[in-house]
């Protein structure tokens, strides 16, 4: 009897565990574990998604541009510059071709360049090596060219994003010694027209190597009638000193009236040095053709472009840009017969008659 009482007392003090309570505890524990596991998984998924997204973005931005429909020989001349100063945006995969116009002063290169720049996809950036420091040595030349061809060179000709052809004008004789100004009858007496070779001719081997590696196409632009070129140089030099247009010197004009004023001056040509100077210019052009003959190039003459405008279509095909009508506001200064443009025409005529340069005496654009 006593044992039964003791058992009842223990049952009262330590009640039996309820199966419902245990199930509830297990359920709560399972829910906590589930929430924790879900949180960890979501966090890992989020990190993985961000990483994958970044990776995909990098892949898209670095994806190479699709190769345009080109012949195999054209591939080295097609480029996709990545300027550091701006983004080409939607034009990033538009191919760009590099070119250089090699010419001499007063050979129509300024006029020719304005024609090129009238094309919405062509940027010809002028005579950038007229600044001496840029042609001081090969390193500065290469640095300048790299900046130009990477589309980081800014000038009035820059087309920025959608440029399809970019280049410059480079003179074979970067600096022309000006003729001595004599006061005899108000005429300019041509004591000498010395030639100072540009960085192009001085470092032609290194520049040829650069053109070859970079795929730069060359446009040779010369003038057939070197006597007319000389008259233009002398007249331009005179205007630089005396500034006939209201105290302003202009190498190129945009109105017939201005052209008439500049053409009114008739230079005096030194007949004694005439033939040697003509030969010097001729030899310089021949050397340039020899130095850069291995490049992809085309040869143009100013007179041919004036007579036959279809030459400009050939140039656009050479540069790989869509054909369009090229225009220029420049007006030709010296027109008509040379006999009306030279003060001592009789001396010049006697000097050139019977020589290889006799053809220069004839009417404009007659060869």
mmCIF file of N, CA, C and O in Angstrom, residues 296-330:
data_model
loop_
_atom_site.group_PDB
_atom_site.id
_atom_site.type_symbol
_atom_site.label_atom_id
_atom_site.label_comp_id
_atom_site.label_asym_id
_atom_site.label_seq_id
_atom_site.Cartn_x
_atom_site.Cartn_y
_atom_site.Cartn_z
ATOM 1 N N UNK A 296 51.136 50.436 -99.694
ATOM 2 C CA UNK A 296 49.936 50.522 -100.536
ATOM 3 C C UNK A 296 49.742 52.004 -100.846
ATOM 4 O O UNK A 296 49.565 52.827 -99.936
ATOM 5 N N UNK A 297 49.788 52.377 -102.112
ATOM 6 C CA UNK A 297 49.777 53.800 -102.440
ATOM 7 C C UNK A 297 49.067 54.063 -103.764
ATOM 8 O O UNK A 297 48.814 53.159 -104.555
ATOM 9 N N UNK A 298 48.772 55.335 -103.970
ATOM 10 C CA UNK A 298 48.238 55.810 -105.244
ATOM 11 C C UNK A 298 48.924 57.128 -105.562
ATOM 12 O O UNK A 298 49.290 57.887 -104.658
ATOM 13 N N UNK A 299 49.109 57.400 -106.856
ATOM 14 C CA UNK A 299 49.803 58.606 -107.306
ATOM 15 C C UNK A 299 48.820 59.515 -108.026
ATOM 16 O O UNK A 299 48.171 59.106 -108.992
ATOM 17 N N UNK A 300 48.708 60.763 -107.532
ATOM 18 C CA UNK A 300 47.816 61.752 -108.132
ATOM 19 C C UNK A 300 48.608 62.995 -108.523
ATOM 20 O O UNK A 300 49.598 63.346 -107.872
ATOM 21 N N UNK A 301 48.120 63.651 -109.564
ATOM 22 C CA UNK A 301 48.652 64.954 -109.943
ATOM 23 C C UNK A 301 47.537 65.979 -109.851
ATOM 24 O O UNK A 301 46.392 65.719 -110.256
ATOM 25 N N UNK A 302 47.881 67.123 -109.302
ATOM 26 C CA UNK A 302 46.908 68.192 -109.084
ATOM 27 C C UNK A 302 46.141 68.514 -110.364
ATOM 28 O O UNK A 302 44.902 68.611 -110.352
ATOM 29 N N UNK A 303 46.847 68.650 -111.480
ATOM 30 C CA UNK A 303 46.198 68.996 -112.737
ATOM 31 C C UNK A 303 45.188 67.941 -113.171
ATOM 32 O O UNK A 303 44.125 68.278 -113.709
ATOM 33 N N UNK A 304 45.509 66.680 -112.932
ATOM 34 C CA UNK A 304 44.593 65.592 -113.319
ATOM 35 C C UNK A 304 43.288 65.659 -112.530
ATOM 36 O O UNK A 304 42.205 65.403 -113.074
ATOM 37 N N UNK A 305 43.396 65.992 -111.251
ATOM 38 C CA UNK A 305 42.192 66.080 -110.411
ATOM 39 C C UNK A 305 41.329 67.253 -110.862
ATOM 40 O O UNK A 305 40.089 67.168 -110.867
ATOM 41 N N UNK A 306 41.972 68.373 -111.254
ATOM 42 C CA UNK A 306 41.219 69.537 -111.722
ATOM 43 C C UNK A 306 40.464 69.209 -113.003
ATOM 44 O O UNK A 306 39.292 69.561 -113.168
ATOM 45 N N UNK A 307 41.138 68.540 -113.927
ATOM 46 C CA UNK A 307 40.530 68.230 -115.224
ATOM 47 C C UNK A 307 39.479 67.138 -115.113
ATOM 48 O O UNK A 307 38.394 67.232 -115.695
ATOM 49 N N UNK A 308 39.774 66.096 -114.344
ATOM 50 C CA UNK A 308 38.922 64.905 -114.301
ATOM 51 C C UNK A 308 38.482 64.617 -112.870
ATOM 52 O O UNK A 308 39.225 64.013 -112.091
ATOM 53 N N UNK A 309 37.272 65.036 -112.528
ATOM 54 C CA UNK A 309 36.789 64.864 -111.152
ATOM 55 C C UNK A 309 36.494 63.404 -110.809
ATOM 56 O O UNK A 309 36.260 63.074 -109.640
ATOM 57 N N UNK A 310 36.470 62.523 -111.808
ATOM 58 C CA UNK A 310 36.284 61.111 -111.477
ATOM 59 C C UNK A 310 37.482 60.571 -110.694
ATOM 60 O O UNK A 310 37.383 59.515 -110.060
ATOM 61 N N UNK A 311 38.590 61.291 -110.732
ATOM 62 C CA UNK A 311 39.756 60.909 -109.919
ATOM 63 C C UNK A 311 39.394 60.889 -108.435
ATOM 64 O O UNK A 311 39.941 60.102 -107.663
ATOM 65 N N UNK A 312 38.473 61.760 -108.048
ATOM 66 C CA UNK A 312 38.053 61.803 -106.645
ATOM 67 C C UNK A 312 37.266 60.560 -106.251
ATOM 68 O O UNK A 312 37.297 60.141 -105.090
ATOM 69 N N UNK A 313 36.570 59.977 -107.214
ATOM 70 C CA UNK A 313 35.885 58.711 -106.946
ATOM 71 C C UNK A 313 36.905 57.605 -106.725
ATOM 72 O O UNK A 313 36.730 56.743 -105.848
ATOM 73 N N UNK A 314 37.978 57.630 -107.506
ATOM 74 C CA UNK A 314 39.050 56.642 -107.327
ATOM 75 C C UNK A 314 39.688 56.772 -105.948
ATOM 76 O O UNK A 314 40.026 55.770 -105.307
ATOM 77 N N UNK A 315 39.848 58.012 -105.497
ATOM 78 C CA UNK A 315 40.438 58.242 -104.172
ATOM 79 C C UNK A 315 39.530 57.687 -103.080
ATOM 80 O O UNK A 315 40.007 57.054 -102.122
ATOM 81 N N UNK A 316 38.225 57.902 -103.212
ATOM 82 C CA UNK A 316 37.287 57.376 -102.209
ATOM 83 C C UNK A 316 37.302 55.854 -102.196
ATOM 84 O O UNK A 316 37.230 55.242 -101.124
ATOM 85 N N UNK A 317 37.418 55.250 -103.363
ATOM 86 C CA UNK A 317 37.535 53.788 -103.420
ATOM 87 C C UNK A 317 38.837 53.336 -102.771
ATOM 88 O O UNK A 317 38.870 52.316 -102.068
ATOM 89 N N UNK A 318 39.890 54.081 -102.998
ATOM 90 C CA UNK A 318 41.196 53.754 -102.410
ATOM 91 C C UNK A 318 41.124 53.801 -100.884
ATOM 92 O O UNK A 318 41.726 52.964 -100.196
ATOM 93 N N UNK A 319 40.370 54.756 -100.347
ATOM 94 C CA UNK A 319 40.233 54.894 -98.890
ATOM 95 C C UNK A 319 39.146 53.994 -98.316
ATOM 96 O O UNK A 319 38.979 53.922 -97.099
ATOM 97 N N UNK A 320 38.401 53.319 -99.180
ATOM 98 C CA UNK A 320 37.378 52.397 -98.696
ATOM 99 C C UNK A 320 36.187 53.071 -98.055
ATOM 100 O O UNK A 320 35.569 52.513 -97.142
ATOM 101 N N UNK A 321 35.834 54.276 -98.521
ATOM 102 C CA UNK A 321 34.679 54.989 -97.966
ATOM 103 C C UNK A 321 33.592 55.074 -99.032
ATOM 104 O O UNK A 321 33.868 54.977 -100.229
ATOM 105 N N UNK A 322 32.333 55.250 -98.614
ATOM 106 C CA UNK A 322 31.246 55.358 -99.596
ATOM 107 C C UNK A 322 31.467 56.539 -100.538
ATOM 108 O O UNK A 322 31.939 57.591 -100.120
ATOM 109 N N UNK A 323 31.124 56.357 -101.784
ATOM 110 C CA UNK A 323 31.270 57.436 -102.762
ATOM 111 C C UNK A 323 30.252 58.546 -102.498
ATOM 112 O O UNK A 323 29.086 58.284 -102.216
ATOM 113 N N UNK A 324 30.735 59.782 -102.601
ATOM 114 C CA UNK A 324 29.856 60.946 -102.473
ATOM 115 C C UNK A 324 30.466 62.092 -103.259
ATOM 116 O O UNK A 324 31.619 62.020 -103.698
ATOM 117 N N UNK A 325 29.711 63.160 -103.440
ATOM 118 C CA UNK A 325 30.193 64.326 -104.174
ATOM 119 C C UNK A 325 31.053 65.178 -103.245
ATOM 120 O O UNK A 325 30.557 65.724 -102.259
ATOM 121 N N UNK A 326 32.334 65.305 -103.539
ATOM 122 C CA UNK A 326 33.251 66.072 -102.714
ATOM 123 C C UNK A 326 33.307 67.512 -103.194
ATOM 124 O O UNK A 326 33.373 67.769 -104.399
ATOM 125 N N UNK A 327 33.294 68.447 -102.260
ATOM 126 C CA UNK A 327 33.262 69.860 -102.624
ATOM 127 C C UNK A 327 34.306 70.644 -101.841
ATOM 128 O O UNK A 327 34.785 70.200 -100.794
ATOM 129 N N UNK A 328 34.644 71.825 -102.353
ATOM 130 C CA UNK A 328 35.587 72.715 -101.675
ATOM 131 C C UNK A 328 35.196 74.162 -101.961
ATOM 132 O O UNK A 328 34.754 74.495 -103.071
ATOM 133 N N UNK A 329 35.395 75.012 -100.953
ATOM 134 C CA UNK A 329 35.091 76.434 -101.109
ATOM 135 C C UNK A 329 36.303 77.213 -101.637
ATOM 136 O O UNK A 329 36.187 78.401 -101.943
ATOM 137 N N UNK A 330 37.441 76.561 -101.740
ATOM 138 C CA UNK A 330 38.633 77.271 -102.191
ATOM 139 C C UNK A 330 38.522 77.676 -103.659
ATOM 140 O O UNK A 330 37.983 76.932 -104.483
#
